[in-house]
Coordinates of C-alpha atoms in Angstrom, one line a residue:
X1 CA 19.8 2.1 -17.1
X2 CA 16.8 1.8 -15.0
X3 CA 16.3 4.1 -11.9
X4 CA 14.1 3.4 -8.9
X5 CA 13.3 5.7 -5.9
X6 CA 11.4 4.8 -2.8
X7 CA 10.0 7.8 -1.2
X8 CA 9.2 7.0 2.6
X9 CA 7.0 9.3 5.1
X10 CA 11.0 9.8 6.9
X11 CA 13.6 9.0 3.9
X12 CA 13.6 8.8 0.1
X13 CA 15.9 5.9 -1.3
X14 CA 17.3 5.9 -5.0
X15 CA 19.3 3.1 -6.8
X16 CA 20.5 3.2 -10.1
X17 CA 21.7 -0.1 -12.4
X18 CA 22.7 -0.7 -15.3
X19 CA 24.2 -3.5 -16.9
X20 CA 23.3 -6.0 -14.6
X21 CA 25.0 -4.1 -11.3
X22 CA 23.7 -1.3 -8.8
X23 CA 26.1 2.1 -10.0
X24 CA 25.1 3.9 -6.7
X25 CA 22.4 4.3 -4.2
X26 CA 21.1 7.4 -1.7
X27 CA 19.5 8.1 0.9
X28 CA 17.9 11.2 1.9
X29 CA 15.6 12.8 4.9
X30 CA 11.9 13.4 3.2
X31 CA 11.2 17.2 3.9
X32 CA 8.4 19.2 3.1
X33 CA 9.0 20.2 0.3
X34 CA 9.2 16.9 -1.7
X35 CA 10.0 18.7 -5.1
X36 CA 13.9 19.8 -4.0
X37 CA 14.4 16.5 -2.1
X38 CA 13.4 14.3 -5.2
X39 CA 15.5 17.3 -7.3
X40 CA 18.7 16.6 -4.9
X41 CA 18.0 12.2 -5.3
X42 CA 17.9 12.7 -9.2
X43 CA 20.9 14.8 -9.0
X44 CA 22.8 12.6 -6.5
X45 CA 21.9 9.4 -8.9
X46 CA 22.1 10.8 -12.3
X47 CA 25.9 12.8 -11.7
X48 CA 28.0 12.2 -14.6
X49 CA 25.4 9.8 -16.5
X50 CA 23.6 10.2 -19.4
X51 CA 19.7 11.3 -18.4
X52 CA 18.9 9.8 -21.9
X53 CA 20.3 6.4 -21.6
X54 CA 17.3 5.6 -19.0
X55 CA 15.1 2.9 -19.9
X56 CA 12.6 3.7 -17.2
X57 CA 12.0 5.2 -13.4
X58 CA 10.0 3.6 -11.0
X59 CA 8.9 4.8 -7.8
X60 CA 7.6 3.1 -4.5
X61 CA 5.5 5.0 -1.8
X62 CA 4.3 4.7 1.7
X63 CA 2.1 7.8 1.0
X64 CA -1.4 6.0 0.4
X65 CA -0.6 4.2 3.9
X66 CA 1.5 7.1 5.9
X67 CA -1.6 9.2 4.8
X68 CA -4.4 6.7 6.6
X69 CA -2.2 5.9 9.2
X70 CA -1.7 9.9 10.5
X71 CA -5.5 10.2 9.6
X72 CA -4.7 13.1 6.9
X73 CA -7.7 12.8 4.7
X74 CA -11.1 14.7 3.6
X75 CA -14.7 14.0 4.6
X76 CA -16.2 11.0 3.3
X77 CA -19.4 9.0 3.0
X78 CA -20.6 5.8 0.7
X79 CA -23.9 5.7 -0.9
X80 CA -24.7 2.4 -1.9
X81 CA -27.3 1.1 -3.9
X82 CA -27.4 -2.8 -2.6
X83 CA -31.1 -4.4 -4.2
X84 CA -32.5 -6.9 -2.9
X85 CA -30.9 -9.6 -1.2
X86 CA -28.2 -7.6 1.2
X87 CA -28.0 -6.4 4.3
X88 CA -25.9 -3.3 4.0
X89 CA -25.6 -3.4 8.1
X90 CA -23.6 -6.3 8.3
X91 CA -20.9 -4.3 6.7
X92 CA -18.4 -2.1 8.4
X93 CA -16.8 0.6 7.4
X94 CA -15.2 3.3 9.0
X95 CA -16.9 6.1 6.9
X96 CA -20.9 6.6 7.2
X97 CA -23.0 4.6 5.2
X98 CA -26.2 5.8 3.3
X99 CA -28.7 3.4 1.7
X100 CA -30.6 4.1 -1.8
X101 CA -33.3 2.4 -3.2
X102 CA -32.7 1.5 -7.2
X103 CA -30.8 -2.1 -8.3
X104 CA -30.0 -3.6 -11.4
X105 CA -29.9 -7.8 -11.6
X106 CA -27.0 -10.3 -12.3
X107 CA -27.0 -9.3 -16.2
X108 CA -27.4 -6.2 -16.4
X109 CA -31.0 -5.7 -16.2
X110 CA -32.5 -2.9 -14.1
X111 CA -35.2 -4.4 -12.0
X112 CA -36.4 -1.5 -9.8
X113 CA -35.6 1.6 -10.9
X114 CA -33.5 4.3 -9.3
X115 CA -35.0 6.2 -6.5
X116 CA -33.8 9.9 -7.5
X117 CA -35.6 12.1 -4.4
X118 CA -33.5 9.4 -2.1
X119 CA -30.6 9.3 -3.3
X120 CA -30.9 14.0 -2.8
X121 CA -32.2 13.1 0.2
X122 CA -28.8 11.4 0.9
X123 CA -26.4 13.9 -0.7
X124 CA -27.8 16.7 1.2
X125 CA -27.7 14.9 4.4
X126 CA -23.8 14.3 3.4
X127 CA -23.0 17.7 2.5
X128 CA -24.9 19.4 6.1
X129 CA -22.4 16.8 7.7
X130 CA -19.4 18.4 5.7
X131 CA -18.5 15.5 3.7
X132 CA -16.1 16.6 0.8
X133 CA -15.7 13.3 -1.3
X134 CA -18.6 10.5 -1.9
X135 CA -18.2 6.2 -2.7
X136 CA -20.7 5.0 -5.1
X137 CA -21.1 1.6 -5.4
X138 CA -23.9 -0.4 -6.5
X139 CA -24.1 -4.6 -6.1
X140 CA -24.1 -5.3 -10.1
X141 CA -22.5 -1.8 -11.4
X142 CA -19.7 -3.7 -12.6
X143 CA -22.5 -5.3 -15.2
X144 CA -24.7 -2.2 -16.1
X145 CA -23.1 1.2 -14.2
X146 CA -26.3 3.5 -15.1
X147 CA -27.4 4.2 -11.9
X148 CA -23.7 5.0 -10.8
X149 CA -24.0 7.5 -14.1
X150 CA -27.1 8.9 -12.8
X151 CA -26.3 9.5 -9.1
X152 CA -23.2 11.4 -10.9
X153 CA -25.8 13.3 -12.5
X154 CA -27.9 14.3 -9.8
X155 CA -25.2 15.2 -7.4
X156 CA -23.4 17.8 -10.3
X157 CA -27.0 19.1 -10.7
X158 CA -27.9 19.8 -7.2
X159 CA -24.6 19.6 -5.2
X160 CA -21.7 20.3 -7.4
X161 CA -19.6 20.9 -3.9
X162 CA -19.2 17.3 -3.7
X163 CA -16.9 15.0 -5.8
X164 CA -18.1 11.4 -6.5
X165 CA -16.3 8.2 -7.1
X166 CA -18.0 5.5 -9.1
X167 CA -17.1 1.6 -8.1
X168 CA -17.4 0.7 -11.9
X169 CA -15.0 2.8 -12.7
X170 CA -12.2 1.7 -10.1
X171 CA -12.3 -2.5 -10.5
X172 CA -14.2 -4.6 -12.4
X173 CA -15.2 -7.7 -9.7
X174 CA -18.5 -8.4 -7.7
X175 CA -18.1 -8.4 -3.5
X176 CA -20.4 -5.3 -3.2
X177 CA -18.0 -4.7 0.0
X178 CA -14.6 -4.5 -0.9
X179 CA -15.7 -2.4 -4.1
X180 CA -17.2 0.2 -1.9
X181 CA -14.1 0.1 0.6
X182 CA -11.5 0.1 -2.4
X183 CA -14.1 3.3 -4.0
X184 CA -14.2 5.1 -0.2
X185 CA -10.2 4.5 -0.6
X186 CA -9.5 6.2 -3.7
X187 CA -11.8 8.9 -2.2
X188 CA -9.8 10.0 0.2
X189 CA -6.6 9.8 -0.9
X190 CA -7.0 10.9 -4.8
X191 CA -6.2 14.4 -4.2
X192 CA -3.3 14.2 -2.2
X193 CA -1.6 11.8 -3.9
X194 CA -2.4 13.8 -7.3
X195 CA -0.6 16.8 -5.6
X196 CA 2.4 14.4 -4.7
X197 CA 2.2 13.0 -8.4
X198 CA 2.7 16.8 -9.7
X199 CA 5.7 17.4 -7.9
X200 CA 7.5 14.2 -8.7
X201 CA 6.7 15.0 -13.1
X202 CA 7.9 18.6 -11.8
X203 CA 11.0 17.1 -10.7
X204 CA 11.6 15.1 -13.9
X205 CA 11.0 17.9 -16.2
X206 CA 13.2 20.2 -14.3
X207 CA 16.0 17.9 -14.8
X208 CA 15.2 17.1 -18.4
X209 CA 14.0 13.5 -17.9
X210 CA 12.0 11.9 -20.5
X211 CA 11.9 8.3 -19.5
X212 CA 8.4 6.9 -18.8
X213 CA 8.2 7.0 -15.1
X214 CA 6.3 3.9 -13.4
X215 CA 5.0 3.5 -9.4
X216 CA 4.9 0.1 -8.2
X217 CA 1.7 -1.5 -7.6
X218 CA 1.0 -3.8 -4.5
X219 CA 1.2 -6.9 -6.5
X220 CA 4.5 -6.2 -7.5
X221 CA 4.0 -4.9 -11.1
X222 CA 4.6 -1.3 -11.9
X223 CA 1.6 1.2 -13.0
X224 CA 2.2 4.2 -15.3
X225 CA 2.4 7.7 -13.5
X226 CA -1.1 8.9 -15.3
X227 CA -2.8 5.8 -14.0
X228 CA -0.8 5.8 -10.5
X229 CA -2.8 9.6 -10.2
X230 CA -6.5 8.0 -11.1
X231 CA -5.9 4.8 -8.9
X232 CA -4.3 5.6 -6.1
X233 CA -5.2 2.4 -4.0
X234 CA -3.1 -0.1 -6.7
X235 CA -0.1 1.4 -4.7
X236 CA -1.2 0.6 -1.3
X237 CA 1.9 -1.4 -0.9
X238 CA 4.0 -0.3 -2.7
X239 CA 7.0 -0.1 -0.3
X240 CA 6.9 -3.5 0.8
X241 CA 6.2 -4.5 -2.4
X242 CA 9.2 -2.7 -3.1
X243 CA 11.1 -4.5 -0.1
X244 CA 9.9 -7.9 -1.1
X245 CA 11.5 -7.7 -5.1
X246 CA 14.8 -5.8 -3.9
X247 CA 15.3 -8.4 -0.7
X248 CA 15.0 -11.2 -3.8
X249 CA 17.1 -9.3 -6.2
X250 CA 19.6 -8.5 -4.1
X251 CA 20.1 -11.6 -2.4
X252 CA 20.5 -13.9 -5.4
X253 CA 22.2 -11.6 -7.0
X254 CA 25.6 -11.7 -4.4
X255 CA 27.9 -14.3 -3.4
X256 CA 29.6 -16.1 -0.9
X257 CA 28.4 -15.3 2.9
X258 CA 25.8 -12.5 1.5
X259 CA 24.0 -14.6 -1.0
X260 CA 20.2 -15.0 0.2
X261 CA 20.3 -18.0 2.7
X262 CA 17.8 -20.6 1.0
X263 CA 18.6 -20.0 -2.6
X264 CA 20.5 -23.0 -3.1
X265 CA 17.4 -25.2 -3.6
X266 CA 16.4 -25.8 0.4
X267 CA 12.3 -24.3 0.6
X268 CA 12.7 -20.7 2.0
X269 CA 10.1 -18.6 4.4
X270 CA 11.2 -15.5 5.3
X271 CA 9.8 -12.4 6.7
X272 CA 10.8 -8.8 4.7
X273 CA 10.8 -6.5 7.6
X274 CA 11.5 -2.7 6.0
X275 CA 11.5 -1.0 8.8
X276 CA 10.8 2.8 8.1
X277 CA 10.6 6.1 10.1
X278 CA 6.4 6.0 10.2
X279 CA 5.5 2.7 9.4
X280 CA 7.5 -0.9 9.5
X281 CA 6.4 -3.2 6.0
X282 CA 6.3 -6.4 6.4
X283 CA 5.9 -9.2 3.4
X284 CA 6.2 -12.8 3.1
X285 CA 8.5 -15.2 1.7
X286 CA 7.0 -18.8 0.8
X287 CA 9.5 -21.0 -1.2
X288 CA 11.5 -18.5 -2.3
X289 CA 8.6 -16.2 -3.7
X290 CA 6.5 -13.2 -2.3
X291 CA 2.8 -15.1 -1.7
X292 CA -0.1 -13.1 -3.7
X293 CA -2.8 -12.4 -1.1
X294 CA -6.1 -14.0 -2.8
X295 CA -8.5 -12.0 -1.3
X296 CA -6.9 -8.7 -2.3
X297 CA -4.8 -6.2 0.0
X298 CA -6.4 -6.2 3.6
X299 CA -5.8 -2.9 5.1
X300 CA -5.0 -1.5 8.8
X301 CA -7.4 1.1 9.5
X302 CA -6.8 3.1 13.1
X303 CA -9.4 4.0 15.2
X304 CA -12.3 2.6 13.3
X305 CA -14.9 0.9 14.8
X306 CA -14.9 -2.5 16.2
X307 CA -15.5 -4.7 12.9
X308 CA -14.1 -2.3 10.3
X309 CA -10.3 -2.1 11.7
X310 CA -9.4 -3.7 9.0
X311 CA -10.6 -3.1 5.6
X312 CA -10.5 -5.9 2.3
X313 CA -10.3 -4.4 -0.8
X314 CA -10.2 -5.3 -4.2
X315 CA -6.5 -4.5 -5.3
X316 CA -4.3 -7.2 -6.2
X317 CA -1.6 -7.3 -3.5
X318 CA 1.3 -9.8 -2.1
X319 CA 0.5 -11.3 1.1
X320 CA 1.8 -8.0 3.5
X321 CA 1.1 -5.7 6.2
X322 CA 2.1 -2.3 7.2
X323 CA 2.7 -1.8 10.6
X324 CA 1.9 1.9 11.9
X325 CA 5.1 2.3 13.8
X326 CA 8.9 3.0 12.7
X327 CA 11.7 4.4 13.9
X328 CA 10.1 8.0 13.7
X329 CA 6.8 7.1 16.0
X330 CA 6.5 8.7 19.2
X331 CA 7.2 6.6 22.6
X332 CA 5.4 7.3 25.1
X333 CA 4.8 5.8 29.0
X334 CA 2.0 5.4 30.9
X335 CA 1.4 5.0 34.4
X336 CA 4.3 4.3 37.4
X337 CA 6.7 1.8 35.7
X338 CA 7.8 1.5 32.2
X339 CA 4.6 0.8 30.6
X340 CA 5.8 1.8 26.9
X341 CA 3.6 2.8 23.8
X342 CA 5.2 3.3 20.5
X343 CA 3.2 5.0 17.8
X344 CA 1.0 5.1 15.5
X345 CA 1.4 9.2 15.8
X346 CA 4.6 10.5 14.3
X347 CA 4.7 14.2 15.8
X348 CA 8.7 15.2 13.1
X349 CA 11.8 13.6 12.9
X350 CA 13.4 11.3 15.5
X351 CA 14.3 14.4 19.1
X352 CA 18.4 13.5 18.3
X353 CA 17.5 14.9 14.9
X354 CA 15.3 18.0 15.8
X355 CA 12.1 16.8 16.4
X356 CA 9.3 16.9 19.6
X357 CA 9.2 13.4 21.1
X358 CA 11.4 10.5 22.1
X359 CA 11.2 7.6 19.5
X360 CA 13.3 4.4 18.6
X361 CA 15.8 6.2 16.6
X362 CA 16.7 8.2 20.0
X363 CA 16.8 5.1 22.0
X364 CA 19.4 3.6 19.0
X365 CA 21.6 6.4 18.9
X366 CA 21.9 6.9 22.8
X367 CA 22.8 2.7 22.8
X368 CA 25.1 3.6 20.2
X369 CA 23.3 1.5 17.3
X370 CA 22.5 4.1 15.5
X371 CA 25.2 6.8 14.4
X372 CA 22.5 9.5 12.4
X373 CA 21.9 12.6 14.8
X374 CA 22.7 14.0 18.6
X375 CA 23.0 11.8 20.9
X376 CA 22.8 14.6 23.7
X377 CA 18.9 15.6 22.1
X378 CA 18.5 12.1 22.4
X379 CA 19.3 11.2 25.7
X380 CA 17.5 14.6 27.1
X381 CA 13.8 13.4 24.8
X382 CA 14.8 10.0 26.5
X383 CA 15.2 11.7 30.2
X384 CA 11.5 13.2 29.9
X385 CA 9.9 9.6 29.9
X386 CA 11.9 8.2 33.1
X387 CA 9.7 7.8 36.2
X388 CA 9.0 10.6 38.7
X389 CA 11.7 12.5 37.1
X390 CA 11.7 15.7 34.7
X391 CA 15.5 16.3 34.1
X392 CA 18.0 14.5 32.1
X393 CA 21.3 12.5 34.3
X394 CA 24.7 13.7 33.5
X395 CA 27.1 11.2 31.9
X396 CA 29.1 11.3 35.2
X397 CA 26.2 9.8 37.6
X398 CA 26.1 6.1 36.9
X399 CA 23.4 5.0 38.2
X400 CA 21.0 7.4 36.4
X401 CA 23.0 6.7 33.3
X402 CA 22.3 2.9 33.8
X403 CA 18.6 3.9 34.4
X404 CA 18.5 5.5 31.0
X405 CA 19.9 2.5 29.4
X406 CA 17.6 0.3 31.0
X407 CA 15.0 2.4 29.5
X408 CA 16.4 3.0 26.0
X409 CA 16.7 -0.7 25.8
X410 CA 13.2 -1.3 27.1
X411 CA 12.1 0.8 24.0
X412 CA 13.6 -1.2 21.0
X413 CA 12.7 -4.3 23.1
X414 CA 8.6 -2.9 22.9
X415 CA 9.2 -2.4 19.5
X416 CA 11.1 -5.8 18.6
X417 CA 7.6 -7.1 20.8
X418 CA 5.3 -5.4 18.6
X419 CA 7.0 -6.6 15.5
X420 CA 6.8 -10.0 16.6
X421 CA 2.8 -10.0 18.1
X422 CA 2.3 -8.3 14.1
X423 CA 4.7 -11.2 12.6
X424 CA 2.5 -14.0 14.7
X425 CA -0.6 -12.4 13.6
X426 CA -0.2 -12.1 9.9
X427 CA 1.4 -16.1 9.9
X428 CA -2.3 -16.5 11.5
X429 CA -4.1 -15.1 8.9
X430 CA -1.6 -16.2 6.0
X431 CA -2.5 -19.6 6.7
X432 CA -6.0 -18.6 5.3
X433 CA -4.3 -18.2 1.5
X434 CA -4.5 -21.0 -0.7
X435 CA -1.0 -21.1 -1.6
X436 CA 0.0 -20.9 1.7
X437 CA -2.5 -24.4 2.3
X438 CA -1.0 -25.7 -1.0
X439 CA 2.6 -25.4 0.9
X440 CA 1.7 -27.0 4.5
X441 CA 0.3 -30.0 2.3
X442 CA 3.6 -30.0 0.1
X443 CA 6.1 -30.0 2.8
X444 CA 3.9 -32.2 5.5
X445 CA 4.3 -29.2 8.0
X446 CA 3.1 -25.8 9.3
X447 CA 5.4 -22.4 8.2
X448 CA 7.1 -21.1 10.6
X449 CA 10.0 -17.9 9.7
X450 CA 13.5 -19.7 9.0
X451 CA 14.5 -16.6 8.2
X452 CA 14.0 -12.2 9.0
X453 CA 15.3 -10.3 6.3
X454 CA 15.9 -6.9 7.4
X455 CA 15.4 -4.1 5.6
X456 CA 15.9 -0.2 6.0
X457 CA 18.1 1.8 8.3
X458 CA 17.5 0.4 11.5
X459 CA 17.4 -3.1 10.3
X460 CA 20.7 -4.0 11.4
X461 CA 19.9 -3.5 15.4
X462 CA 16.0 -4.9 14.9
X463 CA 16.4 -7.8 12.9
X464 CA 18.5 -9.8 15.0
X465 CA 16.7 -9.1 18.0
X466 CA 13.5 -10.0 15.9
X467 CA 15.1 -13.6 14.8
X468 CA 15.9 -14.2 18.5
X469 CA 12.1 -13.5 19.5
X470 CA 11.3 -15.7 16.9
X471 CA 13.5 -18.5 17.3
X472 CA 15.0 -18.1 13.5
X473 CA 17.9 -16.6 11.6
X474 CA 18.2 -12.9 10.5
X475 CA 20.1 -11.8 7.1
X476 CA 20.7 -8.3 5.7
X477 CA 21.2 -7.8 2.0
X478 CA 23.8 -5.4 0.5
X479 CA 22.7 -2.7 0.2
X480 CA 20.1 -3.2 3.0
X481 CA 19.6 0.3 3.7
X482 CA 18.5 1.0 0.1
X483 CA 17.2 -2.3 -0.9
X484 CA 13.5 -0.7 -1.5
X485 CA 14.7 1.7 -4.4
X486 CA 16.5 -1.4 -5.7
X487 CA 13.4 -2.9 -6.0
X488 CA 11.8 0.0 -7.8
X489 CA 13.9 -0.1 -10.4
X490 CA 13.5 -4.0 -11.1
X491 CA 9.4 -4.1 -10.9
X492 CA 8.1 -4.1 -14.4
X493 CA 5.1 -2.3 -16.1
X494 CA 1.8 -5.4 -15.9
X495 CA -1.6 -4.0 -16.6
X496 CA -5.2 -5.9 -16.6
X497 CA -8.8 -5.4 -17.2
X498 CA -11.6 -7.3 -17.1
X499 CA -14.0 -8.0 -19.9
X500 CA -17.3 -9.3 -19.6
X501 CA -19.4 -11.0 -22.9
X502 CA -23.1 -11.7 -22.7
X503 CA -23.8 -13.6 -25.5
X504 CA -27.3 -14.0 -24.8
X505 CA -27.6 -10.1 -25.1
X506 CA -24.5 -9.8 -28.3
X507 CA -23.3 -7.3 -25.6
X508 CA -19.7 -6.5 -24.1
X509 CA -18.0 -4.4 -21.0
X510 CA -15.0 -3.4 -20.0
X511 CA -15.4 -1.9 -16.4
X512 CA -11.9 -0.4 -16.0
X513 CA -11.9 1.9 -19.1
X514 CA -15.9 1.9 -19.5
X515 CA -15.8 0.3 -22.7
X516 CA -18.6 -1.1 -23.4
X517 CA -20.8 -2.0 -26.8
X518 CA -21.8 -4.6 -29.0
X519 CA -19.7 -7.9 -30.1
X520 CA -19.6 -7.9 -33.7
X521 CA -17.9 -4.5 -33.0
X522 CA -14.8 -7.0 -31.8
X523 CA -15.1 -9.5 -34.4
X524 CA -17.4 -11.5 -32.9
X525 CA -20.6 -13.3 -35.0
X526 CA -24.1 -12.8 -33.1
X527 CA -25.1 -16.5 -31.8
X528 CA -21.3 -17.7 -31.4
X529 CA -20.8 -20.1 -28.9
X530 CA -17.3 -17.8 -27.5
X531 CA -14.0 -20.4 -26.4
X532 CA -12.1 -19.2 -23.6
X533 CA -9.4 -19.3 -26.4
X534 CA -11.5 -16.6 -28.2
X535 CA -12.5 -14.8 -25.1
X536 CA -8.3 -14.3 -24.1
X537 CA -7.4 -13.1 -27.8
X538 CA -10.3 -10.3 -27.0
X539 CA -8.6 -9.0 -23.9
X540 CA -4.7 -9.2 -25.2
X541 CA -6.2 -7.1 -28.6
X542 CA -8.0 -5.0 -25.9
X543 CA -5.0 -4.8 -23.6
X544 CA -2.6 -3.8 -26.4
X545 CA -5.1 -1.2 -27.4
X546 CA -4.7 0.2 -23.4
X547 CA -1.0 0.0 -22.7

């Protein structure tokens, strides 16, 4: 059997499957305290089966994104140590940026060495400002990481308060920029995600559960839990990941009517819309597979600086967004009419289910498209944002009841609009992807969406309202509601590193583990001219050695 569970900022999915069908799926609010809700999903999913007959259990999680989209994180800086030949203010980044003299060349070599009193200079300057956790990242650290070692150094020495991150140890590719972005990234949410990461092995051991346990990556592939806890960033998105594998899965899996429209040979380009309670993913379809982003996962940052709102990294991701808004974000109206803004803050749960503030779950459930919750809590959160009035109509006036379904209505329609300006925008920035260029050549046209897949509880009022906006079809999967966990459980384990030979200098590196030494120690003759063939059977032996 193989067990996946999606856990969301507002509701933790599980599926379970074995033999080639889904046994049962849940779906339950995310509370606090994450330990007794993953406790009850286990429970729920494992009742009556045999915890021992579990091949593996993935998870999916929106926490990496929920937790930059609320703005929960610590104190950080970058110090980078460029060299010659960069201009480190033509970057942008939304954390503060110090500058240290010290560089090392294309191969390795240091050419001017590192400037210690600087770089104290800097970390004292950081820790007056109250900066908890520090980005290191040097232009060629991924080729000789010894002034990352030393910074280390200095900063245990002097100020053992902070907590550095090393580039060199987090991705193993040039692009000075996105290595210090995906470093500041890892920074910030490390800790909290390490803290999540206990409570989920809590769970499992609690409930007697030795199956390996996986989190899906953004790419698609799962990551082991131990790595999952030292790179939190691979997981970026990992719900729409998620979304993207289970919305396939599912959808040639059925028959008849629900079968994925498309599948029957005619070129597919669909839109995965999993629409949650904080944020709404979003992933692309091309041909009938997710598109791999080239450039690495580009990521929404809110409020930063002009230049820096969003930020490229270096993880290997499918070609999606995450939208900071879902059926849990707070609506709110400004000035006389119904000017309507929906999100990015999510203050609780949905008002017809306890919480503060009016959202698009309250507007659903007082249209009667959504059953969860009170529709009398919803219709009073929904009376506080009609104009120049403070009180809530009775059921019995019509006219104000009319006015309160103009306005419920006006809020899924803002939200159906934001989906589509984000839909619009990411086609405009998809068409920057190789494959996607590839594609337009193939078929002799531009993409346009034949098709929204709709994904997540409120998918089945939003995505046809979506298709309309769009001028394309909408199709829900079975088991729409759930279809992220479904694709937790189908994502397999994948793993890479990179290796670097210099044969010149006999030496070799492996910047994700920090392997590094010389090349007879791998079977390779000094003076070899090394094959690409030679080169590949080094990383698989290495790659064995890892997994």
């Amino acid at each position: 059997m193989l067990l996946g569970i999606d856990v969301g900022g507002t509701y933790t999915d599980g599926a379970l499957i074995g033999e080639g069908r889904i046994i049962r799926t849940v779906k339950r609010p995310t509370e606090d305290n994450l330990l007794s809700v993953l406790t009850a999903v286990l429970d729920e999913l494992l009742s009556g089966m045999d915890p021992g007959a579990l091949e593996r259990i993935t998870f999916s999680t929106t926490l990496v994104t929920n937790l930059i989209a609320q703005g929960h994180l610590p104190k950080a800086a970058i110090l980078l140590l460029p060299g010659p030949g960069v201009n480190p203010s033509s970057f942008s980044f939304p954390w503060p940026v110090h500058v240290a003299a010290g560089a090392i060349d294309y191969r390795g070599r240091e050419i001017v060495a590192l400037e210690q009193e600087e770089v104290l200079k800097h970390l004292g300057q950081m820790v007056a400002a109250g900066v908890q956790r520090v980005a290191v990242a040097g232009k060629f650290a991924v080729r000789n990481w010894a002034h990352e070692l030393k910074v280390r150094d200095l900063a245990a020495q002097h100020y053992p308060e902070l907590k550095l991150f090393l580039s060199h140890e987090l991705c193993g590719q040039l692009n000075l920029p996105r290595r210090a972005a995906t470093t500041a990234l890892t920074a910030v949410t490390q800790e909290a995600y390490q803290r999540f990461w206990e409570q989920v092995e809590a769970a499992l051991e609690k409930r007697g559960i030795a199956a390996p346990a996986y989190v899906v990556k953004a790419d698609g592939g799962a990551l082991p839990l131990a790595q999952a806890k030292r790179h939190p960033v691979e997981t970026i998105f990992s719900g729409p990941a998620s979304s993207a594998l289970g919305a396939l899965a599912l959808g040639q899996a059925a028959s008849g009517s629900e079968r994925l429209p498309g599948t029957e040979g005619s070129p597919l380009t669909a839109v995965v819309i999993d629409i949650g309670g904080t944020t709404t993913d979003l992933a692309l379809i091309l041909n009938g597979q997710p598109l791999l982003a080239s450039k690495g996962a580009a990521l929404a940052w809110p409020g930063a600086p002009p230049g820096a709102s969003q930020l490229f990294t270096h993880v290997r991701a499918l070609a999606v967004r995450s939208l900071p808004r879902g059926g849990d974000s707070q609506v709110r109206r400004e000035g006389e009419g119904l000017d309507l803004h929906i999100g990015p803050e999510r203050l609780g749960p949905a008002a017809c289910l306890g919480g503060p503030a009016p959202t698009l779950t309250d507007a659903l459930r007082y249209l009667g498209e959504a059953s969860i919750g009170d529709r009398d809590r919803a219709k009073a959160a929904l009376g506080r944002l009609m104009p120049d009035s403070g009180t809530t109509p009775a059921d019995g006036d019509a006219g104000e009841a009319a006015g309160l379904g103009r306005l419920a209505q006006a809020v899924v329609e803002q939200f159906v609009f934001d989906l589509a300006s984000a839909v619009e925008a990411m086609f405009q920035a998809w068409r920057e992807e190789p494959a996607y260029r590839v594609w337009e050549i193939m078929q002799g046209r531009t993409a346009r969406p034949d098709l929204i897949i709709g994904i997540g509880a409120a998918a089945a009022a939003i995505a046809p309202r979506l298709a309309r906006k769009l001028g394309c079809r909408h199709w829900l999967p079975p088991y729409y509601q759930s279809a992220n966990a479904v694709g937790a459980a189908l994502a397999r384990p994948t793993l890479y590193l990179t290796w670097r030979a210099d044969t010149e200098q006999n030496r070799y590196q492996v910047a994700e583990t920090g392997q590094q030494g010389e090349l007879e120690e791998l079977g390779i003759s000094s003076g070899t001219r090394l094959t690409p063939e030679q080169a590949e059977a080094v990383v698989q032996r290495l790659l064995i050695q890892e997994a």
